[in-house]
Short mmCIF file of C-alpha atoms in Angstrom, two decimals:
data_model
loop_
_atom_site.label_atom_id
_atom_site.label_comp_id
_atom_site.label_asym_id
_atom_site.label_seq_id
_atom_site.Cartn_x
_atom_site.Cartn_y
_atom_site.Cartn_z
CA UNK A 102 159.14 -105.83 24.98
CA UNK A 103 155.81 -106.01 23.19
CA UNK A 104 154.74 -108.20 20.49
CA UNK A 105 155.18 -106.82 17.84
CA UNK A 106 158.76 -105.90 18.76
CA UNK A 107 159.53 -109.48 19.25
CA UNK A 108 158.15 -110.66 15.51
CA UNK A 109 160.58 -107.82 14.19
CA UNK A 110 163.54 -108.49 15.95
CA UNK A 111 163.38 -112.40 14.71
CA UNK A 112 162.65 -111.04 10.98
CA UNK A 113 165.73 -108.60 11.03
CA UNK A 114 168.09 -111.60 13.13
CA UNK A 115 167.44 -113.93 10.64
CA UNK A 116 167.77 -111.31 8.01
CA UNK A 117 170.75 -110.40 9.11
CA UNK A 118 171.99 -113.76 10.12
CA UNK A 119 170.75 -116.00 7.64
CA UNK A 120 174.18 -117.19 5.94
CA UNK A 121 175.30 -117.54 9.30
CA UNK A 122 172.53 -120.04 10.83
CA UNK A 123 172.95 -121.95 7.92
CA UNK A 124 174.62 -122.16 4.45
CA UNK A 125 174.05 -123.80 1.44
CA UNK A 126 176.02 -126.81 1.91
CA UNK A 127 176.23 -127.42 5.70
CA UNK A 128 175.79 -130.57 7.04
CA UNK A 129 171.74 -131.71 8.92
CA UNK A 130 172.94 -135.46 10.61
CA UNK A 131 170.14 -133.46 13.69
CA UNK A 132 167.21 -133.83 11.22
CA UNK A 133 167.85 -136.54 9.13
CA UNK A 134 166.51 -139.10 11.49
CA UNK A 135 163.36 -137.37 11.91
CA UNK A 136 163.09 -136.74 8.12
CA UNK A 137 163.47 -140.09 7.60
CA UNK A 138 160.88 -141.21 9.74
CA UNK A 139 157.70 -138.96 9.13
CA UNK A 140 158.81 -139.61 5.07
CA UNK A 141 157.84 -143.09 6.12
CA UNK A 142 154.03 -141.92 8.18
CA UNK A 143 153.61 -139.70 4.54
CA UNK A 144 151.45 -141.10 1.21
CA UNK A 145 153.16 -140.75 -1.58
CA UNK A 146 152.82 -136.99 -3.40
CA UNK A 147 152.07 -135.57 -0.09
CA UNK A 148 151.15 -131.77 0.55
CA UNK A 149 153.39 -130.78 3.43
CA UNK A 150 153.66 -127.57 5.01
CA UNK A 151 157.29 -126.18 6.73
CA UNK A 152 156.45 -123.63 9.35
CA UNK A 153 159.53 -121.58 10.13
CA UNK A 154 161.19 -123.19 6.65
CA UNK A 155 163.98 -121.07 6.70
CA UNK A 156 166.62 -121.22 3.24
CA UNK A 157 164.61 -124.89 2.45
CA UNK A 158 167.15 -126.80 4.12
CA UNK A 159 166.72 -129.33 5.20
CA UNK A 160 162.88 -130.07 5.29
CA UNK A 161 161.59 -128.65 2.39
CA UNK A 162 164.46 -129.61 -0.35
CA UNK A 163 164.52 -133.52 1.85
CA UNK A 164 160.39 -134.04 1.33
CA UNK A 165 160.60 -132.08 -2.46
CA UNK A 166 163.34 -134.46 -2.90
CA UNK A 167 160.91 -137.24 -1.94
CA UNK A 168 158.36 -136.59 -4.17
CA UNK A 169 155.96 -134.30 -2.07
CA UNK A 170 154.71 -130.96 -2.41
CA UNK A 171 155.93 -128.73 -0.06
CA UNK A 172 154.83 -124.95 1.37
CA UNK A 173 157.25 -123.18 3.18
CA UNK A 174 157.02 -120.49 5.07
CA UNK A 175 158.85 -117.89 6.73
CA UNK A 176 159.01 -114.34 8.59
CA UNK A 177 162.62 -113.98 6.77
CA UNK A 178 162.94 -111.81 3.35
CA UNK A 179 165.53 -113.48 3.36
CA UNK A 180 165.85 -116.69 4.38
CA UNK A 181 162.88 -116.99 1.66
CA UNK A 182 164.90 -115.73 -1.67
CA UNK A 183 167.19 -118.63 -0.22
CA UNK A 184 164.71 -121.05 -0.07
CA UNK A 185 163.20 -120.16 -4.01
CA UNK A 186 167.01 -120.81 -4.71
CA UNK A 187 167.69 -123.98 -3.41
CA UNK A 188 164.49 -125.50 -3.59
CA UNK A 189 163.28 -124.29 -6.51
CA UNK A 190 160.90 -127.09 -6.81
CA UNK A 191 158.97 -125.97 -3.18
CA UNK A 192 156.39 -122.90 -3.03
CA UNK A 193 157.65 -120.21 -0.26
CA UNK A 194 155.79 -117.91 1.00
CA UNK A 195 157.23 -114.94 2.92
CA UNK A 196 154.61 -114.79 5.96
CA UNK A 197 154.21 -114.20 9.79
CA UNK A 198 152.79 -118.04 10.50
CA UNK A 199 150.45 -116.60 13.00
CA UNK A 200 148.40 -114.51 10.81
CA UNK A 201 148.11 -117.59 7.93
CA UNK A 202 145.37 -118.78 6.92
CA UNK A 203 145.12 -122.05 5.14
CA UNK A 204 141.60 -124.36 4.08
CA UNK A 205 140.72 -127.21 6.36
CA UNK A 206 142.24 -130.00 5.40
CA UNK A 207 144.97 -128.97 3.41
CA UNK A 208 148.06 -130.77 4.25
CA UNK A 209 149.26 -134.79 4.97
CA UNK A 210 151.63 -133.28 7.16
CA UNK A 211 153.21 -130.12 9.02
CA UNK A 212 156.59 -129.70 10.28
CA UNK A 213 157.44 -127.01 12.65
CA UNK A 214 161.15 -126.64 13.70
CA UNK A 215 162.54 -124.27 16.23
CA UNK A 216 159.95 -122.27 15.00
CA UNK A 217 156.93 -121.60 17.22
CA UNK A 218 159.43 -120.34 19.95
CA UNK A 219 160.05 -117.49 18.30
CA UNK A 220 156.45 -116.05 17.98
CA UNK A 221 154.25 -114.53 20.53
CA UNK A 222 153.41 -116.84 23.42
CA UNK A 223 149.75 -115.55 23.58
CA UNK A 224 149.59 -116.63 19.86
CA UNK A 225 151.19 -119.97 19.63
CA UNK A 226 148.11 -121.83 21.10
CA UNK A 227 145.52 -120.26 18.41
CA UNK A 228 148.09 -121.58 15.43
CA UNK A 229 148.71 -124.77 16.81
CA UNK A 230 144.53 -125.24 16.66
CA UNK A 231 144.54 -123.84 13.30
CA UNK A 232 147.37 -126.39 12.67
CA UNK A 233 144.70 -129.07 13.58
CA UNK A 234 142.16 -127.70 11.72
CA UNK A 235 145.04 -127.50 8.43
CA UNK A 236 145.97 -131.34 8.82
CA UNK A 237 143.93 -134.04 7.04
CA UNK A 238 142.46 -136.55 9.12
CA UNK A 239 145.45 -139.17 10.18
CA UNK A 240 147.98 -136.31 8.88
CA UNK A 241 150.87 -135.45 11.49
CA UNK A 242 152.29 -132.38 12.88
CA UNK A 243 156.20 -133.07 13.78
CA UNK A 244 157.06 -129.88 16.16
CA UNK A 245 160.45 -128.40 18.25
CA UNK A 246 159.28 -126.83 21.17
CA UNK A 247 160.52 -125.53 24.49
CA UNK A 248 161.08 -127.70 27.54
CA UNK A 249 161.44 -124.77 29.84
CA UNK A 250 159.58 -121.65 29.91
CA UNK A 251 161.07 -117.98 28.93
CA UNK A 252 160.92 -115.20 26.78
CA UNK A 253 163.98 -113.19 26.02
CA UNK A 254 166.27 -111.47 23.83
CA UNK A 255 169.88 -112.48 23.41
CA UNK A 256 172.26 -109.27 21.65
CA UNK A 257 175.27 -110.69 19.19
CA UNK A 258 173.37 -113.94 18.41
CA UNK A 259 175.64 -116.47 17.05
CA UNK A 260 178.51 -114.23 17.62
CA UNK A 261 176.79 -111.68 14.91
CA UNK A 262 175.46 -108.07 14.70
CA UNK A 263 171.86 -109.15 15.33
CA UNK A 264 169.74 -109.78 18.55
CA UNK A 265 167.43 -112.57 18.56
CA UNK A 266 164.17 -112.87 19.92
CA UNK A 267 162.69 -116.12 22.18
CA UNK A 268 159.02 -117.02 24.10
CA UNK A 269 158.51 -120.35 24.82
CA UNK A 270 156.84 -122.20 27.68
CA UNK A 271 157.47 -125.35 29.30
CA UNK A 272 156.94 -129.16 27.22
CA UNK A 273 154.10 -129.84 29.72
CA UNK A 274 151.98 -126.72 28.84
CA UNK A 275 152.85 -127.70 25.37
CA UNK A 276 151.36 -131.18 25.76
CA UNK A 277 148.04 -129.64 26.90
CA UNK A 278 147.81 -127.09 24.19
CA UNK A 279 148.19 -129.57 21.41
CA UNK A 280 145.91 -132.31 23.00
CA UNK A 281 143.45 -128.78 23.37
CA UNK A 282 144.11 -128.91 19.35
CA UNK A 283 142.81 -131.94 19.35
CA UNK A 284 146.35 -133.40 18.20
CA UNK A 285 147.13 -137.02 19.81
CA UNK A 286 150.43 -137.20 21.09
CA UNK A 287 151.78 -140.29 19.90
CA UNK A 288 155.68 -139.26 21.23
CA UNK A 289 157.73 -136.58 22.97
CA UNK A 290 161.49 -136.30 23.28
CA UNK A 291 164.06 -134.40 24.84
CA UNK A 292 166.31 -132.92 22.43
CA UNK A 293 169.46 -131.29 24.45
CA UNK A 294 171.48 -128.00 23.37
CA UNK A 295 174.28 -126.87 25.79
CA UNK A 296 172.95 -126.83 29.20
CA UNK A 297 169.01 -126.77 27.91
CA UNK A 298 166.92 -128.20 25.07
CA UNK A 299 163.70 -128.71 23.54
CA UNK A 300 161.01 -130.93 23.73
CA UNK A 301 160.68 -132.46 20.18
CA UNK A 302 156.59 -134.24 19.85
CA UNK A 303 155.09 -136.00 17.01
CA UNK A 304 151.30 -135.70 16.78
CA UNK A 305 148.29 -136.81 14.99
CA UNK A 306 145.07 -135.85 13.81
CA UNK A 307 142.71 -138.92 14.84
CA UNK A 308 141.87 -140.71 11.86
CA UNK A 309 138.10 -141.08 12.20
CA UNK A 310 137.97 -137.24 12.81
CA UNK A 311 135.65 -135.12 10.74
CA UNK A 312 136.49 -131.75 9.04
CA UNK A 313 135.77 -128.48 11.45
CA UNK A 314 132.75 -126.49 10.55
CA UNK A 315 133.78 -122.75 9.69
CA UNK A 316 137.06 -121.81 8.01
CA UNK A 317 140.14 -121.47 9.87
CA UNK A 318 138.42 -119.85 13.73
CA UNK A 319 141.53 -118.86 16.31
#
């Protein structure tokens, strides 16, 4: 499967699927916590951008909720008319997150859920330096992740008519590429899913650091 199969595959899943991962009202007790906690690492009014947004829920309607301004974005037609829905008071922008391009120093913070998994494995170190380059100094990147290496397709996902799309490596090749980013990892958990899981790390652009030279390099 080449790349650009694997982008499409995850567009026309979630496309297809989008009611089905998650509706309007269902319950997010999974994110909450961590929510919770990088609202409290945040200044007030901050610019935040959701990578892999989704329909807005929960990050981007929780942090509008709170006061800051939130980008979304997402590969997902849509899981994006969703998201202008229910979040009305968020900007969305439908987008493949490894071709965007941002200023230095845009955002306070960027939150990236189950997300990076599903793009290109050759790509996902280049973003996650552009992420760097995107934060503010002492802004955070909060970021799902795999624990164990693979890339694969799964047909029927969630018991529907689409198949899904994965590439992921393992948390310790994540660790390096971030601290590569120059991101300091300030925690890492294990967050378990049936018989796997994903490594879940919070990580910080050093305070004292100084804005990149050059717009946005991969």
């Amino acid at each position: 499967m080449d790349t650009g199969s694997g982008s499409d595959l995850v567009r026309a899943g979630y496309n297809a699927l989008s009611h089905h991962y998650r509706g309007d009202d269902d319950p997010t007790e999974q994110y909450d916590a961590w929510l919770t906690d990088l609202r409290t690492r945040l200044p007030e009014h901050a610019d935040v951008l959701d990578i892999g947004c989704g329909c807005g829920i929960p990050v981007a309607r929780f942090l509008s909720m709170a006061g800051h301004r939130v980008t979304g974005v997402d590969i997902s037609d849509v899981q994006i008319e969703r998201a202008r829905r229910l979040v009305p008071d968020a900007t969305f922008i439908r987008a493949d997150a490894t071709q965007l391009r941002f200023p230095n120093g845009s955002f306070d913070a960027v939150v990236c859920l189950y997300a990076l998994i599903h793009m290109p494995l050759d790509q996902q170190p280049h973003l996650l330096r552009r992420i760097a380059q995107w934060l503010r100094p002492g802004g955070w990147l909060l970021a799902t992740v795999g624990q164990d290496a693979w890339t694969g397709a799964e047909d029927n996902w969630l018991g529907g008519p689409a198949t899904m799309w994965w590439s992921q490596t393992d948390a310790a090749t994540y660790r390096s590429w971030l601290q590569q980013a120059g991101l300091q990892i300030t925690d890492q958990d294990f967050i378990a899913e049936g018989d796997s899981g994903h490594a879940l790390f919070w990580a910080r652009r050093p305070s004292g650091s100084t804005e990149p030279k050059g717009q946005n390099r991969p």
